[in-house]
CSV table of C-alpha atoms in Angstrom, one decimal:
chain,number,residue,atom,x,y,z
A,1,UNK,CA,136.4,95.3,98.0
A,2,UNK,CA,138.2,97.5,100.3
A,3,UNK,CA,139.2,95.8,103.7
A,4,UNK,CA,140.1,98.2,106.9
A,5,UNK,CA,143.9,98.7,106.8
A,6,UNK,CA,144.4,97.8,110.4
A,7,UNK,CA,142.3,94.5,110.7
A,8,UNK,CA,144.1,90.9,109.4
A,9,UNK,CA,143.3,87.4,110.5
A,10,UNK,CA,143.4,84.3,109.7
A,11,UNK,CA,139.7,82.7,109.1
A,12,UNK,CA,139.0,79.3,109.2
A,13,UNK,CA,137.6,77.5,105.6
A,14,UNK,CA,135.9,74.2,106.8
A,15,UNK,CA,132.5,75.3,107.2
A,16,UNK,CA,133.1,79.4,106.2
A,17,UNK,CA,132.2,79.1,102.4
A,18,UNK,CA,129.4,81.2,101.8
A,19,UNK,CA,127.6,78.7,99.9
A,20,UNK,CA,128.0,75.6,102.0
A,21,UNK,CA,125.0,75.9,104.1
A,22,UNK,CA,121.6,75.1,102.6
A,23,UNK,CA,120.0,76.5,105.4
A,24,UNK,CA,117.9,80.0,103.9
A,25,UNK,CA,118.1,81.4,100.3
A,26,UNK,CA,121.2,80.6,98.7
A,27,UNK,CA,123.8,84.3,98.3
A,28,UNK,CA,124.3,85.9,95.3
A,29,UNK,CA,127.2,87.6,95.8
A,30,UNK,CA,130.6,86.4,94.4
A,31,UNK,CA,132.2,84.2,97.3
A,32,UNK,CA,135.4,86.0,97.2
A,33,UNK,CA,133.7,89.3,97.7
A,34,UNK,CA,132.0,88.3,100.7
A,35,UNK,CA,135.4,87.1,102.2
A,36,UNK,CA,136.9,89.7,101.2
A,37,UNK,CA,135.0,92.0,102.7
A,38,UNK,CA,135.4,90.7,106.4
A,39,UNK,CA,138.5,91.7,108.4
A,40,UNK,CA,139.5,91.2,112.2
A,41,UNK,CA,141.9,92.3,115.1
A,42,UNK,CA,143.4,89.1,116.0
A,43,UNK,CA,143.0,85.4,114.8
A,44,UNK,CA,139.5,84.0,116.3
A,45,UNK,CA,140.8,80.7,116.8
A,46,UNK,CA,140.9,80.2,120.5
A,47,UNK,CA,139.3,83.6,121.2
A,48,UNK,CA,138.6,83.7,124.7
A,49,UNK,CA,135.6,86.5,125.3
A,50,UNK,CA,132.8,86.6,122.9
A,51,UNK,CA,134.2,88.4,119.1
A,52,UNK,CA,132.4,90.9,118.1
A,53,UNK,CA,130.7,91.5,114.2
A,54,UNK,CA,131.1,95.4,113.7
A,55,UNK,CA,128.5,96.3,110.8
A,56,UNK,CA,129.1,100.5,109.7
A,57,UNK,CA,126.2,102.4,108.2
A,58,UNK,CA,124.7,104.3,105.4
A,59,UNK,CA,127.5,106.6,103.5
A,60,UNK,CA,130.6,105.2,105.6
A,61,UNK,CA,133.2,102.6,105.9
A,62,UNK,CA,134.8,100.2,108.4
A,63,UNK,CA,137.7,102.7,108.9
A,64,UNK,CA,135.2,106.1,109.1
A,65,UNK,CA,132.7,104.5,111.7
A,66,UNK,CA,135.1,102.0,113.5
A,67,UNK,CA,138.4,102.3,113.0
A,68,UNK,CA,139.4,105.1,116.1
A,69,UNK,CA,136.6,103.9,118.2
A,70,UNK,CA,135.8,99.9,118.9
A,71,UNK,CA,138.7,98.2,116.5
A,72,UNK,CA,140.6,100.5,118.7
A,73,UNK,CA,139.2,99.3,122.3
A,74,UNK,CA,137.8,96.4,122.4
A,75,UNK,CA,141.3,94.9,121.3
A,76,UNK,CA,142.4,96.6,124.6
A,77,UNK,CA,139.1,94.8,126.5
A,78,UNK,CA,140.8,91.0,125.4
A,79,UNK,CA,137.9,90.9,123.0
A,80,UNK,CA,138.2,90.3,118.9
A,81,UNK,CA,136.6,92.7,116.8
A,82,UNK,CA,135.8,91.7,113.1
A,83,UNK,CA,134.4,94.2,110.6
A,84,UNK,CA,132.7,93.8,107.3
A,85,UNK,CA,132.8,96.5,104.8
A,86,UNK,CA,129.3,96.6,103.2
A,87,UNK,CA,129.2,97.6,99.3
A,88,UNK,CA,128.9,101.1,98.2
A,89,UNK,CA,129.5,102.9,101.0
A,90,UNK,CA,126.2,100.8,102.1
A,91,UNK,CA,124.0,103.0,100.0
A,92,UNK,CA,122.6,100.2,97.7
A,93,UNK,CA,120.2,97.2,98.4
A,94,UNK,CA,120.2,96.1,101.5
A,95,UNK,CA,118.8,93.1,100.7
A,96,UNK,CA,122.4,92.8,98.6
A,97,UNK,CA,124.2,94.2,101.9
A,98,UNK,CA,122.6,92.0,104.2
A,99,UNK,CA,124.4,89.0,102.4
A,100,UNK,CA,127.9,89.7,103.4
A,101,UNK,CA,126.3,89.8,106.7
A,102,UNK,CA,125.7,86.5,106.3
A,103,UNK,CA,128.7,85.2,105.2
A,104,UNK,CA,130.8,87.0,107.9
A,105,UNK,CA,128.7,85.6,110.8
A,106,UNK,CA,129.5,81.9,109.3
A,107,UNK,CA,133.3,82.6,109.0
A,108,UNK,CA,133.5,83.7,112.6
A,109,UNK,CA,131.7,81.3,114.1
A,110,UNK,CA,133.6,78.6,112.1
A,111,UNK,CA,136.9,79.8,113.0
A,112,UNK,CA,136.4,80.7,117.0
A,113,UNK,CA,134.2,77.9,117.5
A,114,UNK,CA,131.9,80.0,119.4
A,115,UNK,CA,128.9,82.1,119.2
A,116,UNK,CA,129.4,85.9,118.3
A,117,UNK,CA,128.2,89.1,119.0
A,118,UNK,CA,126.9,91.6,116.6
A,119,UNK,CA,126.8,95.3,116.7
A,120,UNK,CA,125.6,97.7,114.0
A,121,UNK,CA,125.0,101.5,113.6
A,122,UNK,CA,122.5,102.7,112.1
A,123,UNK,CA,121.9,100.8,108.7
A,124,UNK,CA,124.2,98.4,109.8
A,125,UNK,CA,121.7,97.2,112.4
A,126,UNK,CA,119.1,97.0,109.3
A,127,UNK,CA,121.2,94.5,108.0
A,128,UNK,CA,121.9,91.9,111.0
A,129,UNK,CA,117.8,91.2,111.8
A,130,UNK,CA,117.3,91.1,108.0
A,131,UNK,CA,120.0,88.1,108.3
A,132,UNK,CA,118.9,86.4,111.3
A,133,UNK,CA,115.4,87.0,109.9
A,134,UNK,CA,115.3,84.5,107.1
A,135,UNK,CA,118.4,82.5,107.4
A,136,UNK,CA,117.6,80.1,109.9
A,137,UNK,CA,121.0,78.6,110.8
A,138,UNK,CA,122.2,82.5,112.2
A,139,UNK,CA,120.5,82.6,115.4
A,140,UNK,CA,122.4,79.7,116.7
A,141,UNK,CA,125.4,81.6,115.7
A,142,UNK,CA,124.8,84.7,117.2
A,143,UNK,CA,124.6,85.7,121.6
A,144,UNK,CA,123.9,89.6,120.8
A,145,UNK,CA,122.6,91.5,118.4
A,146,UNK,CA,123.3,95.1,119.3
A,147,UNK,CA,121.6,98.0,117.5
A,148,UNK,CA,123.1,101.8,117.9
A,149,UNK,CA,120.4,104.5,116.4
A,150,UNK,CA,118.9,101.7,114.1
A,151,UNK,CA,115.7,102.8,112.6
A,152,UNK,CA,114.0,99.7,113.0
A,153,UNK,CA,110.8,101.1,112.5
A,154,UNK,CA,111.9,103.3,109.3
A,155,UNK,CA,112.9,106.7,109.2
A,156,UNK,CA,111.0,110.0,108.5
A,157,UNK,CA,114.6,111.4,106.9
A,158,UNK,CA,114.4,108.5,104.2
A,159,UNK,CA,110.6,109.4,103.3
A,160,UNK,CA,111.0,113.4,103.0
A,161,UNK,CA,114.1,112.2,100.8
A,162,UNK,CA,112.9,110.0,98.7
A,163,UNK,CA,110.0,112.0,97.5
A,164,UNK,CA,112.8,112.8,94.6
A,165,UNK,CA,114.6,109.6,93.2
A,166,UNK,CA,117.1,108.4,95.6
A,167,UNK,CA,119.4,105.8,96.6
A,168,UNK,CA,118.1,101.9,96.8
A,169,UNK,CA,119.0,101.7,100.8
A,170,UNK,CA,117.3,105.3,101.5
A,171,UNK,CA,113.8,104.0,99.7
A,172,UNK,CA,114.0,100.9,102.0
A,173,UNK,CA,114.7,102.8,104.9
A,174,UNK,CA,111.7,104.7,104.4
A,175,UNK,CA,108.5,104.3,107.3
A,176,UNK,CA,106.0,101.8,105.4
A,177,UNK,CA,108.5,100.3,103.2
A,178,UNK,CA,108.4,96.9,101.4
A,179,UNK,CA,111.7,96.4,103.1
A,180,UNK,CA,109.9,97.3,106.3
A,181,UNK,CA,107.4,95.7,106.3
A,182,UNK,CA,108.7,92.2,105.4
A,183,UNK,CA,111.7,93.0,107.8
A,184,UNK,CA,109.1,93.4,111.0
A,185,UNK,CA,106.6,90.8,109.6
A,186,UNK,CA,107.2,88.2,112.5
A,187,UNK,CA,108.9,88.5,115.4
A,188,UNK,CA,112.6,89.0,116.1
A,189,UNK,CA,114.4,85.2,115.7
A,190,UNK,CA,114.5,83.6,118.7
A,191,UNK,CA,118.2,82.9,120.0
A,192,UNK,CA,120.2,86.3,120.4
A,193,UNK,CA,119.8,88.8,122.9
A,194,UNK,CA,118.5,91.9,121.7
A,195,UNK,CA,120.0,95.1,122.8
A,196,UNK,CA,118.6,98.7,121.0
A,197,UNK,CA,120.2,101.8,122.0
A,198,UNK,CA,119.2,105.3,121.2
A,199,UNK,CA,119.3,109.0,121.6
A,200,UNK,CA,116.5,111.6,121.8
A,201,UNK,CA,119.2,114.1,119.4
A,202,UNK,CA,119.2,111.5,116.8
A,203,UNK,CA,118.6,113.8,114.0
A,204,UNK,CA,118.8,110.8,111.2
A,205,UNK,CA,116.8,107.9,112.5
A,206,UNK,CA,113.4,109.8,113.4
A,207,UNK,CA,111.0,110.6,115.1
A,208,UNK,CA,113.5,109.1,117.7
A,209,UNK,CA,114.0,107.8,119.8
A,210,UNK,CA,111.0,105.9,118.5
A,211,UNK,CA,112.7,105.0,115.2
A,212,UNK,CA,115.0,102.7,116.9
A,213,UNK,CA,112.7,100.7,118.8
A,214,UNK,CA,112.3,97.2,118.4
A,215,UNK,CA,110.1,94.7,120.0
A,216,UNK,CA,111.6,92.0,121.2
A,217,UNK,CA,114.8,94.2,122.4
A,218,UNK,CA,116.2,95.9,125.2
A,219,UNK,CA,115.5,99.4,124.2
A,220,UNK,CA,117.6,101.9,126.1
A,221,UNK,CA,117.8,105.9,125.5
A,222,UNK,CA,120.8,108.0,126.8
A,223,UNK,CA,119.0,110.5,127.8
A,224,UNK,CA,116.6,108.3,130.6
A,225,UNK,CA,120.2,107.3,132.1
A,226,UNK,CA,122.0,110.7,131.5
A,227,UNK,CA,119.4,113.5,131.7
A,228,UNK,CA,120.7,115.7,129.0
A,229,UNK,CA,123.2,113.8,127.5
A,230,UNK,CA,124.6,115.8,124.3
A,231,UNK,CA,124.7,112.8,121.7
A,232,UNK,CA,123.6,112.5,118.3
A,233,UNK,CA,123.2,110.1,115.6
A,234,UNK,CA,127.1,110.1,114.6
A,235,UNK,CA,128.1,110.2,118.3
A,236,UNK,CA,126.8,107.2,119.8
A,237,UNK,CA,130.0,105.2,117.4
A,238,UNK,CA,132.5,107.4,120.3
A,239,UNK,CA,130.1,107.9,123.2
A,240,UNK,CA,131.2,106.1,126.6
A,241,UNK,CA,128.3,105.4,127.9
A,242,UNK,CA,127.3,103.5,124.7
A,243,UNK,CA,130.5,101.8,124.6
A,244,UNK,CA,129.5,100.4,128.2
A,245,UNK,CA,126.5,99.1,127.6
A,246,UNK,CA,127.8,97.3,124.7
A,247,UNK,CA,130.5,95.9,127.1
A,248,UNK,CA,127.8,94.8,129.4
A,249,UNK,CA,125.7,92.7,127.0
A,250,UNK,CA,128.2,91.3,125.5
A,251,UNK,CA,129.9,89.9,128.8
A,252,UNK,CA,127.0,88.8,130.5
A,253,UNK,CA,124.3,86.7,129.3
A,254,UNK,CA,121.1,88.3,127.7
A,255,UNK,CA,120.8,92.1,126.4
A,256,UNK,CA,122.7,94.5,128.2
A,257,UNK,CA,121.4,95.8,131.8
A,258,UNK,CA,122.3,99.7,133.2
A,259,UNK,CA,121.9,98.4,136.6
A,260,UNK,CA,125.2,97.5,136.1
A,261,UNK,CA,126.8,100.1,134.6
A,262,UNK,CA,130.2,101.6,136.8
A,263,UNK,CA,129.2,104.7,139.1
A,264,UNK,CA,130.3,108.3,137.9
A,265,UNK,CA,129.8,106.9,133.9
A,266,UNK,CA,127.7,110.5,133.4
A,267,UNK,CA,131.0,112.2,134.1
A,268,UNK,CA,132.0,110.7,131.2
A,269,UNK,CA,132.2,111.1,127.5
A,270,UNK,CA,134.0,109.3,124.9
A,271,UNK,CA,135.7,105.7,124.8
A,272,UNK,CA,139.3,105.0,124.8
A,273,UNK,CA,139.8,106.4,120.9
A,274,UNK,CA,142.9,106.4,119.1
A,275,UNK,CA,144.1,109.5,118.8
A,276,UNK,CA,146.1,108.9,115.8
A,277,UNK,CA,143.6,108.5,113.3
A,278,UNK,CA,140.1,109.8,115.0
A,279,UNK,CA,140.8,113.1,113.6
A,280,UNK,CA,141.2,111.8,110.4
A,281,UNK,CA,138.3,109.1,110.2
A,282,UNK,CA,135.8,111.4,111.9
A,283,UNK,CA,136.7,114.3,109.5
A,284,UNK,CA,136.5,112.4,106.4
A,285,UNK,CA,133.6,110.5,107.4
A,286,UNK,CA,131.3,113.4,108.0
A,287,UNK,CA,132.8,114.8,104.2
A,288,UNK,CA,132.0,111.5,102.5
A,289,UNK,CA,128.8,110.8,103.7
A,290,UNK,CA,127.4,114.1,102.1
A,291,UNK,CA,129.1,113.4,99.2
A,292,UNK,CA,127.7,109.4,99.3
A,293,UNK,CA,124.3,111.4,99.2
A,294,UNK,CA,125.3,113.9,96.6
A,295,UNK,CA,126.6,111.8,94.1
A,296,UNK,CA,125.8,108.1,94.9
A,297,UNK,CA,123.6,106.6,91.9
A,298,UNK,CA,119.8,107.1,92.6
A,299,UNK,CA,117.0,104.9,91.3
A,300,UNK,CA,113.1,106.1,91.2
A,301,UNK,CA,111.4,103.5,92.6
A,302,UNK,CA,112.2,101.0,95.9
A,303,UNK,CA,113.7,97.6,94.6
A,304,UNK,CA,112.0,94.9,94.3
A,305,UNK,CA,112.1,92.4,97.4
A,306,UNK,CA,113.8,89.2,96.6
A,307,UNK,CA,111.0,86.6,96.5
A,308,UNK,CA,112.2,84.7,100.0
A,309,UNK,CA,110.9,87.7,101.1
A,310,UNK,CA,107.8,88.3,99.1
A,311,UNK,CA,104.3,87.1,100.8
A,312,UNK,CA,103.0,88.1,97.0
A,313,UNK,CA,105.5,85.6,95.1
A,314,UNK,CA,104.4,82.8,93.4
A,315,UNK,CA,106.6,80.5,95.7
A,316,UNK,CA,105.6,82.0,98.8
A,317,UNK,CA,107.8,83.7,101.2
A,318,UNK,CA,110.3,81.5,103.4
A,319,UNK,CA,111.5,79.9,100.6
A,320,UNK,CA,114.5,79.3,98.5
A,321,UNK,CA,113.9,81.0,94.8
A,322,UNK,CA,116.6,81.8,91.9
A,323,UNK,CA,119.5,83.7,93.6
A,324,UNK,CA,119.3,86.8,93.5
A,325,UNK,CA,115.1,87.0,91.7
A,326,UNK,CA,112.8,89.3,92.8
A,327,UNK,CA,109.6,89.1,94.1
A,328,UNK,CA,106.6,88.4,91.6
A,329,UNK,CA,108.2,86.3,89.1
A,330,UNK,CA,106.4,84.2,87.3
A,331,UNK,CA,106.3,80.9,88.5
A,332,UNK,CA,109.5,78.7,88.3
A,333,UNK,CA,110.0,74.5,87.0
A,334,UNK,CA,109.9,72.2,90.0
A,335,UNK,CA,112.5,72.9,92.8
A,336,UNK,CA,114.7,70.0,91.9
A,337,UNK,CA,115.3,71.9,87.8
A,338,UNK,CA,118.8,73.9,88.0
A,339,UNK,CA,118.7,77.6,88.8
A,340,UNK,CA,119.5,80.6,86.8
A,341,UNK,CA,121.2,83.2,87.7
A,342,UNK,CA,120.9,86.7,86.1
A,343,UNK,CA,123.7,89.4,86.1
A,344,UNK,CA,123.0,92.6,84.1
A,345,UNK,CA,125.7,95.6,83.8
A,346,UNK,CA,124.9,98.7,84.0
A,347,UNK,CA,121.7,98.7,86.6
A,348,UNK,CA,121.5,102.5,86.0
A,349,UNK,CA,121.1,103.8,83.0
A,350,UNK,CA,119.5,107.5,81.2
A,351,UNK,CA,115.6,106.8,80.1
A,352,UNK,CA,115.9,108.2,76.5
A,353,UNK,CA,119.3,106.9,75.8
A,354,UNK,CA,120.7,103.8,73.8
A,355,UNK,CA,122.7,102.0,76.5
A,356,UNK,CA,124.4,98.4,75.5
A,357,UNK,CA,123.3,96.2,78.3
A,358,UNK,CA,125.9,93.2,79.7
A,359,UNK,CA,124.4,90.1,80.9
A,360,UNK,CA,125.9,87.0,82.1
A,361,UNK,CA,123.8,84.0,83.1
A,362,UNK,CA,124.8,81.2,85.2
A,363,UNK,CA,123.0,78.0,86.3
A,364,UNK,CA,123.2,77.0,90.2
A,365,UNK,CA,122.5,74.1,91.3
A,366,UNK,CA,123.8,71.7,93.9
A,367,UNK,CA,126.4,69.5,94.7
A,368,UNK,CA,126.9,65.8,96.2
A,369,UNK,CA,128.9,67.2,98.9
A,370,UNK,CA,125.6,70.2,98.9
A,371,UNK,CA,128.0,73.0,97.6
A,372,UNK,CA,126.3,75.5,95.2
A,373,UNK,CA,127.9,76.0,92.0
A,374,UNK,CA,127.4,78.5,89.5
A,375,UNK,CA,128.2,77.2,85.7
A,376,UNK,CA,128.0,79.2,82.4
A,377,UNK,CA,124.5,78.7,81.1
A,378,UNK,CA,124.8,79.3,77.1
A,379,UNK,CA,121.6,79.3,75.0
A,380,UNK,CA,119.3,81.1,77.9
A,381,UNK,CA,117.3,83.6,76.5
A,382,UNK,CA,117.3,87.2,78.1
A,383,UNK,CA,114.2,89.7,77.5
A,384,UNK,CA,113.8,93.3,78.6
A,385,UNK,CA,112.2,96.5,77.0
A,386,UNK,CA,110.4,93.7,74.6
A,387,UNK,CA,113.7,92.7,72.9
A,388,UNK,CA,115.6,89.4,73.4
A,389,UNK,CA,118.9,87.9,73.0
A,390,UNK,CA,120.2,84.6,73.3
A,391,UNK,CA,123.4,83.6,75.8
A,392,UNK,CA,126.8,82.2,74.0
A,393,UNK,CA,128.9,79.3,75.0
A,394,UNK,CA,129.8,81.4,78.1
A,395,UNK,CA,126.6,82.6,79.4
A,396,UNK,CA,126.9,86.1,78.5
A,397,UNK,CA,125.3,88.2,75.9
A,398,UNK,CA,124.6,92.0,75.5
A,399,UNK,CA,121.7,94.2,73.4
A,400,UNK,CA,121.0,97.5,73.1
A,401,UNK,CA,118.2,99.1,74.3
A,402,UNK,CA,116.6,102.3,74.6
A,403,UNK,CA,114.3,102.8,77.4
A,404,UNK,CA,111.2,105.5,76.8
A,405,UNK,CA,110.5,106.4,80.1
A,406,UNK,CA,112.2,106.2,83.7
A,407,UNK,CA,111.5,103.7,86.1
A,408,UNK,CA,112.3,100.2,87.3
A,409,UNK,CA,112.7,97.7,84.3
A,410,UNK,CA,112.8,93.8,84.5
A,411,UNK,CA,115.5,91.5,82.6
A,412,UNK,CA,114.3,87.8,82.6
A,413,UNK,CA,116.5,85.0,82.1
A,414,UNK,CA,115.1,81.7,80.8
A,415,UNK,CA,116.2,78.4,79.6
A,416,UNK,CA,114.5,75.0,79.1
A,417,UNK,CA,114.1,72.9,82.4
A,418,UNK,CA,115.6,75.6,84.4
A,419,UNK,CA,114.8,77.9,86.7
A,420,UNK,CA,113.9,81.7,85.4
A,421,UNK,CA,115.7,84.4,87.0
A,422,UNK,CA,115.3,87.9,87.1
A,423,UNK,CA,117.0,91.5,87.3
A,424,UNK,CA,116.4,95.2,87.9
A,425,UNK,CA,117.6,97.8,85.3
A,426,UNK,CA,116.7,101.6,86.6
A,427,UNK,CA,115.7,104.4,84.1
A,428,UNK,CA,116.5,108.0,85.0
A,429,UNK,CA,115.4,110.8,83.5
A,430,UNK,CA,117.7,112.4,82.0
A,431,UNK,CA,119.2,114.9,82.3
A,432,UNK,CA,119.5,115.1,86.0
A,433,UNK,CA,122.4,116.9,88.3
A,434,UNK,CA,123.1,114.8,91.9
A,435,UNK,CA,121.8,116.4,94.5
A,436,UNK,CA,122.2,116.5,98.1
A,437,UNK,CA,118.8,117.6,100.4
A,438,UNK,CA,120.1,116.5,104.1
């Protein structure tokens, strides 16, 4: 997992392990990965202004959305800035994403002691109300929860795109989405101060500024405070009047309030950037996120929610199921059985095409101390495509399998007075060249 090359720190372990809470659907991700992934200014122990969660968006990085703009000022503003670098350039699940989320809000408010503040762009607002929404212990943890040209309500871009197979974030980002709709089911979590700020040139999150509004927020647009101002999607990350809103909410209590903004910030344009590296992270940002669209793997259908989220599974949504199971699965042993946990490598494969699938299967239960664990689970039986194999002595097995036709396929794992999990393994047709239809 890549970590921005100007952020270290020290985090704090009593309390930070991603799988010490109990509190919402246990995370699927490798622990390491999700600590790996977090990276901040300065130590948080004994930080003295509230730190600050930066979450990047679809196509980008910590270093291409933050590195020149807030890691750079809000060092210089006595405030810590923490980043998290979400997995594959943030263009797969976000249910996935949303997990080292999670993880990083826990650290930080372990090792400063404090709340935090969060504040995402674009996607990487997506992924911060998709945490707070369903793990319950986050709220407490959080003061703000700052959106920048989130498309809270779904975007118009991600529908015309996905009319074509397309990548697993883009067909939850679409308007009417399964993601959607279970992300705006119930009201935003009490706790945080809300905070949504938009532009009327957003040409990604549309029809905006509608896109980005979210009930329960502070919805500000640019252009009602700066008739005319000339900001975009990708700008807001540098604009100055952004970056002072942002300052407001986080230093006073509630979302941020323009009312207090400094006189003459019209006259203004972009924050305190650092000019050594802006013209480097803003040139290869704008080059990789076309080519995160152009050759990013694609998938044909919307994945599968995970069945916290899922009104339609069998245990209801709101509660904890296998790590890392999809919605619908067929109803699991009593909550107190172990937990399986399926891992299948490669997820995307060529419909028409003998592929050797990879599975490892691990079963998660929890400890005296209320740890999860994940332990080798040999003789589980895994089924796709209507063939089976059974696990070894170290939970993995692999088959090979030819899939007829594209389209989402489901890997079941199952053992005796366990659990079942489940997995997604995506057809293409084949063959099919990348393409890119911004």
């Amino acid at each position: 997992m890549l970590r921005c090359a100007l952020v270290t720190t020290v985090l704090l372990a009593a309390g930070a392990t991603s799988s010490a809470s109990a509190a919402g659907p246990p995370l699927t991700e490798p622990a390491d990965r999700l600590a790996g992934a977090l990276g901040c200014t300065s130590e948080l122990r004994g930080a003295q202004r509230t730190p600050v969660l930066l979450v990047h968006g679809t196509g980008t990085t910590v270093e291409e959305s933050w590195r020149s703009g807030y890691l750079h000022a809000l060092p210089q503003e006595g405030i810590v800035a923490c980043a998290v670098q979400l997995p594959a350039r943030s263009m797969d699940d976000i249910q996935i994403a949303s997990e080292y989320v999670v993880s990083a809000v826990r650290r930080m408010a372990a090792a400063s002691g404090r709340k935090i503040a969060i504040l995402g762009h674009s996607q990487g607002g997506l992924e911060p109300l998709w945490a707070l929404r369903w793990w319950p212990d986050l709220p407490g943890l959080v003061e703000d929860a700052i959106g920048l040209a989130v498309p809270y309500n779904g975007t118009e871009q991600a529908n015309d795109r996905c009319q074509q197979p397309c990548q697993p974030a883009v067909w939850q980002m679409r308007r009417g989405s399964r993601f959607m709709t279970a992300l705006r089911a119930a009201p935003v979590p009490r706790g945080p101060a809300y905070t949504s700020i938009a532009t009327v040139f957003d040409q990604l999150a549309t029809p905006a500024p509608a896109a980005s509004r979210l009930e329960g927020a502070r919805n500000l647009v640019l252009q009602d405070l700066c008739n005319g101002r000339p900001v975009d999607h990708v700008g807001l990350v540098y604009d100055n009047l952004t970056y002072q809103l942002v300052l407001d909410a986080i230093g006073h209590p509630g979302p941020a309030d323009p009312a207090r903004l400094p006189a003459g910030i019209c006259q203004t344009t972009t924050l305190a950037v650092d000019v050594r590296t802006f013209a480097q992270d803003s040139g290869a940002g704008a080059a990789n996120l076309v080519a995160a669209f152009t050759f990013s793997p694609t998938v044909p259908a919307e994945p599968a929610l995970f069945c916290y989220a899922d009104p339609a599974s069998p245990r209801g949504a709101g509660t904890i199921c296998p790590a890392g199971a999809a919605g619908g699965a067929p109803r699991s042993p009593p909550r107190t059985a172990p937990r399986l946990r399926l891992q299948v490598s490669p997820r995307t494969v060529r419909a028409g095409r003998w592929v050797r699938l990879r599975f490892r299967v691990t079963s998660t239960g929890a400890s005296p101390a209320g740890r999860a664990r994940h332990v080798a689970a040999p003789g589980a039986t895994v089924r796709i495509a209507g063939r089976a194999v059974r696990t070894g002595r170290t939970g993995r097995a692999s088959l090979l399998v030819r899939f007829a036709r594209p389209g989402a396929h489901r890997a079941r794992a199952s053992r005796r007075g366990a659990r079942a999990a489940t997995a997604t393994v995506f057809a293409l047709r084949s063959p099919r060249r990348p393409r890119f239809t911004g």
